[in-house]
Amino acid sequence: MSDSILVLNAGSSSLKFSVFLKDSLKLLLRGQIEGILTKPHFVARADSGDIVGEEDWPSGTNLGHGGAVEFLFKWGRTGVLEGHGIAAAGHRVVHGGLEFTKPVVIDNHVISALERLEPLAPLHQPHNLAAIKAIMQRVPELPQVACFDTSFHRTQPAIEQIYAIPRKYTDEGVRRYGFHGLSYEYISSVLPKYDEELAAGRAVVAHLGNGASMCAMRNGRSISSTMGFTAVGGLPMGTRCGAIDPGILLYLMNQHGMDAQSIENLIYNQSGLLGVSGISSDMRALLASKDPRAQEAVDLFVYRIDRELGSLAALGGIDGIVFTGGIGENSAIIRARVCRDAKWLGLDFDEKANETGGPQISKENSRISAWVIPTNEELMIATHTKQMLLKKGD
């Protein structure tokens, strides 16, 4: 019986997956296959968190996205998924460009269009498409839905989306897109359950994790984001530099002989928390370290959040802040530092509530509120996929 929705998030060396019941959207299981090009490791967990499947491959095994998909479908015929059939697959696709402003059922035309967007997200888009193509080859009749990290931000004003460059480049697609849209869309959808007034007002949502960005919303719609043309702009991240003076890149090219590939590797993989600390890209390791370079990396991360918060709050004011993402949801220390620095905005911070994870971490008399709300991009993708199936009559 085809009663389930498979959600996939394909990276360069990993394939994350979730399975939801189609009607209720109850999570059946989630997991991932990591190291798919070198030493694959598969683990699946039930909704309870219990491990329901695990497997390792020898070092040197190149499973690839095709092999990972093949394994998932074979494994899924047994165990907790026995008796369940997949009705559709929903995919996180990083870049939808200007053409895709909402989820879409995938066909050959869509794949061709998404391939043309690969230069705009070279470290993400090809891998997203690899998983789509692997399923299309194995189960061509299975409906697949692409859900885009850029779509949520298409409500931003036109002036927010352009750069001060010759118009011919803007017209070919060099403009601000914004990312983490599926996370922001989920927060927007559940925020009324926490704070109806904030949901209808002016919220700044901070998605803080290995990838980090912030989004200003008005009445649940994106009006500005710290990320722009690519997912490397804005806040410093685990290994990504965030906003950088373009003159620095010219300097590195002219004085250090770096080519485009070297620059790409530098700003995506060698910078951010890792680059500043020289120790780790993991916030937990940096907070536990006594090395002054680790402290400086944390200080820079918080400082840049504070600075972006000020600029986003200037877009007509602010009624509240929402923390989400791996760091935003789990690091009371980072939340506390950001909230204390936001006192000038009228935030009266509740230390005790923050230590226990909230969800509200501002005091009742605070002029602006602060919240901790777990994100759920997978559920957002499953929801969109279900809606597309209903439109098709499946």
Coordinates of C-alpha atoms in Angstrom, one line a residue:
M1 CA 0.0 0.0 0.0
S2 CA 1.4 3.4 -1.0
D3 CA 0.8 5.2 2.2
S4 CA 4.1 7.0 2.9
I5 CA 6.2 10.0 1.7
L6 CA 10.0 9.7 1.5
V7 CA 11.9 13.0 2.1
L8 CA 15.5 13.2 0.9
N9 CA 18.1 15.8 1.6
A10 CA 21.2 15.0 -0.6
G11 CA 24.6 16.5 0.2
S12 CA 28.0 16.0 -1.4
S13 CA 28.9 13.0 0.7
S14 CA 25.6 12.1 2.5
L15 CA 22.0 11.3 2.0
K16 CA 19.6 12.2 4.8
F17 CA 16.1 10.7 4.7
S18 CA 12.8 10.7 6.5
V19 CA 9.6 8.7 6.0
F20 CA 6.2 10.1 6.9
L21 CA 2.7 8.6 6.7
K22 CA 1.0 10.3 3.9
D23 CA -2.3 11.0 5.6
S24 CA -1.3 12.0 9.1
L25 CA 2.3 13.1 8.3
K26 CA 3.4 11.2 11.3
L27 CA 7.1 10.5 11.3
L28 CA 7.9 6.8 10.9
L29 CA 11.7 7.0 10.8
R30 CA 14.6 9.2 9.9
G31 CA 18.3 8.6 9.2
Q32 CA 21.2 9.1 6.9
I33 CA 23.9 7.4 4.9
E34 CA 27.1 9.4 5.3
G35 CA 30.5 9.0 3.7
I36 CA 28.8 7.7 0.5
L37 CA 31.9 8.3 -1.6
T38 CA 34.6 6.8 0.8
K39 CA 33.3 4.7 3.7
P40 CA 29.5 4.6 3.8
H41 CA 27.7 4.3 7.1
F42 CA 23.9 3.9 7.3
V43 CA 21.8 4.4 10.4
A44 CA 18.0 4.7 10.7
R45 CA 16.0 5.7 13.8
A46 CA 12.4 5.3 14.7
D47 CA 10.4 8.4 15.8
S48 CA 11.3 7.3 19.4
G49 CA 15.0 7.7 18.6
D50 CA 15.7 4.0 18.8
I51 CA 18.0 2.6 16.1
V52 CA 16.1 0.3 13.8
G53 CA 18.8 -0.2 11.1
E54 CA 22.5 0.2 10.8
E55 CA 25.2 -0.9 8.3
D56 CA 28.8 -0.2 7.4
W57 CA 30.7 -0.6 4.1
P58 CA 34.5 -1.1 3.8
S59 CA 36.8 1.9 3.5
G60 CA 37.2 2.8 -0.1
T61 CA 33.6 2.0 -1.1
N62 CA 32.1 4.6 -3.5
L63 CA 28.4 4.0 -3.1
G64 CA 27.4 7.3 -4.6
H65 CA 23.9 8.8 -4.6
G66 CA 22.7 6.1 -7.0
G67 CA 23.9 3.3 -4.7
A68 CA 22.6 5.0 -1.6
V69 CA 19.1 5.3 -3.1
E70 CA 19.3 1.7 -4.3
F71 CA 20.2 0.5 -0.8
L72 CA 17.4 2.6 0.9
F73 CA 14.7 1.1 -1.3
K74 CA 15.9 -2.4 -0.7
W75 CA 16.3 -1.9 3.0
G76 CA 12.9 -0.2 3.2
R77 CA 11.1 -3.4 2.1
T78 CA 11.8 -4.9 5.5
G79 CA 11.9 -3.8 9.1
V80 CA 9.8 -0.9 10.3
L81 CA 8.7 -0.1 6.7
E82 CA 7.5 -3.6 5.9
G83 CA 3.9 -3.2 4.7
H84 CA 4.4 0.5 3.8
G85 CA 4.8 1.7 0.2
I86 CA 6.2 5.0 -0.9
A87 CA 3.6 7.2 -2.6
A88 CA 6.0 10.0 -3.5
A89 CA 9.5 11.4 -2.8
G90 CA 10.0 15.0 -1.7
H91 CA 13.4 16.7 -2.1
R92 CA 15.1 19.7 -0.6
V93 CA 16.6 21.6 -3.6
V94 CA 18.7 24.5 -2.6
H95 CA 18.1 26.8 -5.6
G96 CA 14.9 27.5 -7.4
G97 CA 16.1 30.7 -9.1
L98 CA 13.4 33.1 -10.3
E99 CA 11.4 30.5 -12.1
F100 CA 10.4 28.3 -9.1
T101 CA 8.6 30.2 -6.5
K102 CA 6.8 27.2 -5.0
P103 CA 7.2 23.4 -4.9
V104 CA 6.8 21.6 -8.2
V105 CA 6.3 18.1 -9.4
I106 CA 9.5 17.0 -11.1
D107 CA 9.7 16.1 -14.8
N108 CA 12.4 16.4 -17.5
H109 CA 11.7 20.1 -18.1
V110 CA 12.1 20.8 -14.3
I111 CA 15.4 18.8 -14.2
S112 CA 16.8 20.8 -17.2
A113 CA 15.8 24.1 -15.6
L114 CA 17.4 23.1 -12.2
E115 CA 20.6 22.0 -14.0
R116 CA 20.9 25.5 -15.5
L117 CA 20.9 26.8 -11.9
E118 CA 23.9 24.7 -10.9
P119 CA 26.4 27.6 -11.3
L120 CA 24.4 29.5 -8.6
A121 CA 24.7 26.7 -6.1
P122 CA 27.6 24.6 -7.2
L123 CA 28.2 22.9 -3.8
H124 CA 24.6 21.9 -3.3
Q125 CA 22.5 21.7 -6.5
P126 CA 24.3 18.9 -8.4
H127 CA 23.9 16.6 -5.4
N128 CA 20.2 17.5 -4.9
L129 CA 19.7 16.6 -8.6
A130 CA 21.8 13.4 -8.3
A131 CA 19.3 11.9 -5.8
I132 CA 16.3 12.9 -7.9
K133 CA 17.9 11.3 -11.0
A134 CA 18.7 8.2 -9.1
I135 CA 15.1 7.7 -8.1
M136 CA 13.9 8.6 -11.6
Q137 CA 16.1 5.9 -13.0
R138 CA 15.1 3.3 -10.4
V139 CA 11.4 4.0 -10.0
P140 CA 10.4 6.3 -13.0
E141 CA 6.7 6.1 -12.2
L142 CA 7.2 7.5 -8.6
P143 CA 6.1 11.1 -8.3
Q144 CA 8.8 13.4 -7.1
V145 CA 8.5 16.9 -5.7
A146 CA 11.2 19.6 -5.5
C147 CA 10.9 22.0 -2.5
F148 CA 13.2 25.0 -2.7
D149 CA 15.2 26.8 -0.1
T150 CA 14.9 30.0 -2.1
S151 CA 11.1 30.1 -2.6
F152 CA 10.1 31.6 0.8
H153 CA 12.1 34.7 0.1
R154 CA 10.5 35.6 -3.2
T155 CA 8.1 37.8 -1.3
Q156 CA 10.9 40.2 -0.6
P157 CA 10.7 43.7 -2.1
A158 CA 12.4 44.1 -5.5
I159 CA 14.8 46.6 -4.1
E160 CA 16.0 44.0 -1.5
Q161 CA 16.9 41.6 -4.3
I162 CA 19.2 43.6 -6.5
Y163 CA 22.9 44.4 -6.2
A164 CA 24.6 47.6 -7.3
I165 CA 26.1 46.0 -10.4
P166 CA 25.4 46.5 -14.2
R167 CA 21.8 45.6 -14.9
K168 CA 22.7 43.0 -17.5
Y169 CA 24.1 40.8 -14.7
T170 CA 21.0 41.3 -12.6
D171 CA 18.9 40.3 -15.6
E172 CA 20.8 37.0 -16.0
G173 CA 20.1 36.1 -12.4
V174 CA 22.8 37.7 -10.3
R175 CA 20.7 38.9 -7.4
R176 CA 19.8 38.3 -3.8
Y177 CA 17.9 35.0 -3.3
G178 CA 18.2 34.1 0.4
F179 CA 18.3 30.5 1.7
H180 CA 17.1 28.3 4.6
G181 CA 13.7 29.1 3.2
L182 CA 12.2 25.7 4.2
S183 CA 13.2 26.3 7.8
Y184 CA 11.8 29.8 7.8
E185 CA 8.6 28.7 6.2
Y186 CA 8.2 26.1 8.9
I187 CA 8.8 28.6 11.7
S188 CA 6.3 31.0 10.1
S189 CA 3.7 28.2 10.0
V190 CA 4.0 27.3 13.7
L191 CA 4.7 30.7 15.2
P192 CA 1.0 31.5 15.7
K193 CA 0.9 28.6 18.2
Y194 CA 3.5 30.3 20.3
D195 CA 2.8 34.0 19.8
E196 CA -0.1 35.1 17.6
E197 CA 0.9 38.8 18.0
L198 CA 4.5 38.2 16.9
A199 CA 3.3 35.9 14.0
A200 CA 1.2 38.8 12.7
G201 CA 4.0 41.3 13.4
R202 CA 7.7 41.9 12.8
A203 CA 9.9 38.9 13.7
V204 CA 13.5 38.2 13.2
V205 CA 14.3 34.5 12.9
A206 CA 17.8 33.3 13.5
H207 CA 18.6 29.9 11.9
L208 CA 21.9 29.2 13.6
G209 CA 23.8 26.0 12.8
N210 CA 26.7 24.9 10.7
G211 CA 25.0 27.0 8.1
A212 CA 23.6 30.2 9.6
S213 CA 21.4 33.0 8.5
M214 CA 18.7 35.4 9.7
C215 CA 15.4 36.4 8.2
A216 CA 13.2 39.4 8.9
M217 CA 9.5 38.6 8.5
R218 CA 6.4 40.7 8.5
N219 CA 3.1 38.9 9.0
G220 CA 4.9 35.6 8.3
R221 CA 6.4 36.7 5.0
S222 CA 10.1 37.2 4.3
I223 CA 11.1 40.8 3.8
S224 CA 14.9 40.4 4.1
S225 CA 17.6 37.8 4.7
T226 CA 21.3 37.9 5.5
M227 CA 22.1 35.4 2.7
G228 CA 22.1 36.7 -0.8
F229 CA 23.3 35.3 -4.2
T230 CA 24.8 32.2 -2.6
A231 CA 24.6 30.4 0.7
V232 CA 28.1 31.7 1.7
G233 CA 27.0 35.3 2.4
G234 CA 25.8 36.9 5.6
L235 CA 26.8 35.4 9.0
P236 CA 30.0 33.5 9.5
M237 CA 29.2 29.8 9.7
G238 CA 31.0 26.6 10.5
T239 CA 33.4 26.7 7.5
R240 CA 31.8 29.5 5.4
C241 CA 33.1 33.1 5.7
G242 CA 29.9 35.0 5.5
A243 CA 29.9 38.6 4.2
I244 CA 33.4 39.6 2.9
D245 CA 34.8 42.6 1.1
P246 CA 35.1 41.5 -2.5
G247 CA 38.4 43.4 -2.6
I248 CA 39.8 40.7 -0.3
L249 CA 39.2 38.1 -3.0
L250 CA 40.9 40.3 -5.6
Y251 CA 43.8 40.6 -3.3
L252 CA 44.1 36.9 -2.8
M253 CA 44.0 36.4 -6.6
N254 CA 46.6 39.0 -7.3
Q255 CA 49.0 38.6 -4.4
H256 CA 48.6 34.8 -3.7
G257 CA 47.9 33.6 -7.2
M258 CA 44.6 31.9 -6.1
D259 CA 42.3 30.8 -8.9
A260 CA 38.5 30.5 -8.7
Q261 CA 38.6 27.0 -7.4
S262 CA 41.0 27.9 -4.6
I263 CA 38.8 30.9 -3.7
E264 CA 35.7 28.7 -3.6
N265 CA 37.4 26.2 -1.3
L266 CA 38.6 29.0 0.9
I267 CA 35.3 30.8 1.4
Y268 CA 33.1 27.6 1.7
N269 CA 35.4 25.1 3.4
Q270 CA 38.3 26.8 5.2
S271 CA 36.7 29.9 6.7
G272 CA 34.1 30.7 9.3
L273 CA 34.4 29.3 12.8
L274 CA 37.1 26.9 11.6
G275 CA 39.2 29.5 9.9
V276 CA 39.1 32.0 12.8
S277 CA 39.7 29.4 15.5
G278 CA 42.0 27.1 13.6
I279 CA 40.5 24.4 15.8
S280 CA 37.0 23.3 14.8
S281 CA 33.8 24.3 13.0
D282 CA 31.7 22.8 15.8
M283 CA 30.4 25.4 18.2
R284 CA 30.3 22.9 21.0
A285 CA 34.0 22.3 20.7
L286 CA 34.8 26.0 20.6
L287 CA 32.7 26.8 23.7
A288 CA 34.5 24.0 25.6
S289 CA 37.9 25.2 24.5
K290 CA 40.2 27.5 26.5
D291 CA 42.1 28.5 23.4
P292 CA 41.8 32.3 22.9
R293 CA 41.3 31.7 19.2
A294 CA 38.3 29.6 19.9
Q295 CA 36.9 32.4 22.1
E296 CA 37.5 34.9 19.3
A297 CA 35.6 32.8 16.8
V298 CA 32.6 32.6 19.2
D299 CA 32.9 36.3 19.8
L300 CA 32.8 37.1 16.1
F301 CA 29.8 34.8 15.5
V302 CA 27.8 36.6 18.3
Y303 CA 29.0 40.0 17.2
R304 CA 27.9 39.4 13.6
I305 CA 24.5 38.1 14.8
D306 CA 24.1 41.3 16.8
R307 CA 25.0 43.5 13.9
E308 CA 22.7 41.8 11.5
L309 CA 19.9 41.9 14.1
G310 CA 20.3 45.7 14.3
S311 CA 20.1 46.0 10.5
L312 CA 17.1 43.7 10.2
A313 CA 15.3 45.4 13.1
A314 CA 15.8 48.7 11.3
L315 CA 13.4 47.5 8.5
G316 CA 10.4 48.9 10.2
G317 CA 11.0 47.8 13.7
I318 CA 10.9 44.4 15.6
D319 CA 8.5 42.7 17.8
G320 CA 10.4 39.5 18.6
I321 CA 13.3 37.2 18.0
V322 CA 13.1 33.4 17.3
F323 CA 16.1 31.1 17.6
T324 CA 16.2 27.9 15.6
G325 CA 18.7 25.5 14.0
G326 CA 21.2 23.3 15.8
I327 CA 23.0 26.1 17.6
G328 CA 19.9 28.3 18.1
E329 CA 17.9 25.4 19.6
N330 CA 20.7 23.9 21.7
S331 CA 23.1 26.5 22.8
A332 CA 21.8 28.4 25.8
I333 CA 25.2 30.3 26.0
I334 CA 24.9 31.7 22.4
R335 CA 21.2 32.6 22.9
A336 CA 22.1 34.4 26.2
R337 CA 24.9 36.4 24.7
V338 CA 22.7 37.5 21.8
C339 CA 19.8 38.4 24.0
R340 CA 21.9 40.4 26.5
D341 CA 23.3 42.4 23.6
A342 CA 19.8 43.0 22.4
K343 CA 18.8 44.8 25.6
W344 CA 18.9 48.1 23.6
L345 CA 15.9 46.8 21.6
G346 CA 13.8 46.5 24.8
L347 CA 14.5 42.7 25.3
D348 CA 14.1 41.7 29.0
F349 CA 15.9 38.4 29.0
D350 CA 14.8 35.5 31.2
E351 CA 18.0 33.6 32.2
K352 CA 16.2 30.6 33.9
A353 CA 13.8 30.1 31.0
N354 CA 16.7 30.1 28.6
E355 CA 18.6 27.5 30.6
T356 CA 15.7 25.1 30.3
G357 CA 15.2 25.8 26.6
G358 CA 12.1 28.0 26.7
P359 CA 10.2 28.1 24.5
Q360 CA 9.8 31.7 25.7
I361 CA 13.0 33.2 26.9
S362 CA 11.9 36.8 27.4
K363 CA 10.1 38.0 30.5
E364 CA 6.4 38.8 30.3
N365 CA 6.9 42.6 30.5
S366 CA 9.6 42.6 27.8
R367 CA 9.0 45.1 25.0
I368 CA 10.0 42.5 22.5
S369 CA 9.7 38.7 22.9
A370 CA 12.3 36.0 22.4
W371 CA 11.6 32.4 21.6
V372 CA 13.3 29.0 21.0
I373 CA 11.4 27.0 18.4
P374 CA 12.7 23.8 16.8
T375 CA 12.6 23.8 13.1
N376 CA 11.5 20.9 10.9
E377 CA 12.4 21.2 7.3
E378 CA 11.6 17.6 6.6
L379 CA 8.0 18.0 7.8
M380 CA 7.7 21.1 5.6
I381 CA 8.9 19.1 2.6
A382 CA 6.5 16.2 3.4
T383 CA 3.6 18.7 3.8
H384 CA 4.3 20.2 0.4
T385 CA 4.7 16.8 -1.2
K386 CA 1.3 15.7 0.2
Q387 CA -0.3 18.8 -1.1
M388 CA 1.1 18.2 -4.6
L389 CA -0.2 14.6 -4.5
L390 CA -3.7 15.9 -3.6
K391 CA -3.5 18.3 -6.5
K392 CA -2.7 15.4 -8.8
G393 CA -5.5 13.3 -7.3
D394 CA -3.2 10.6 -5.9

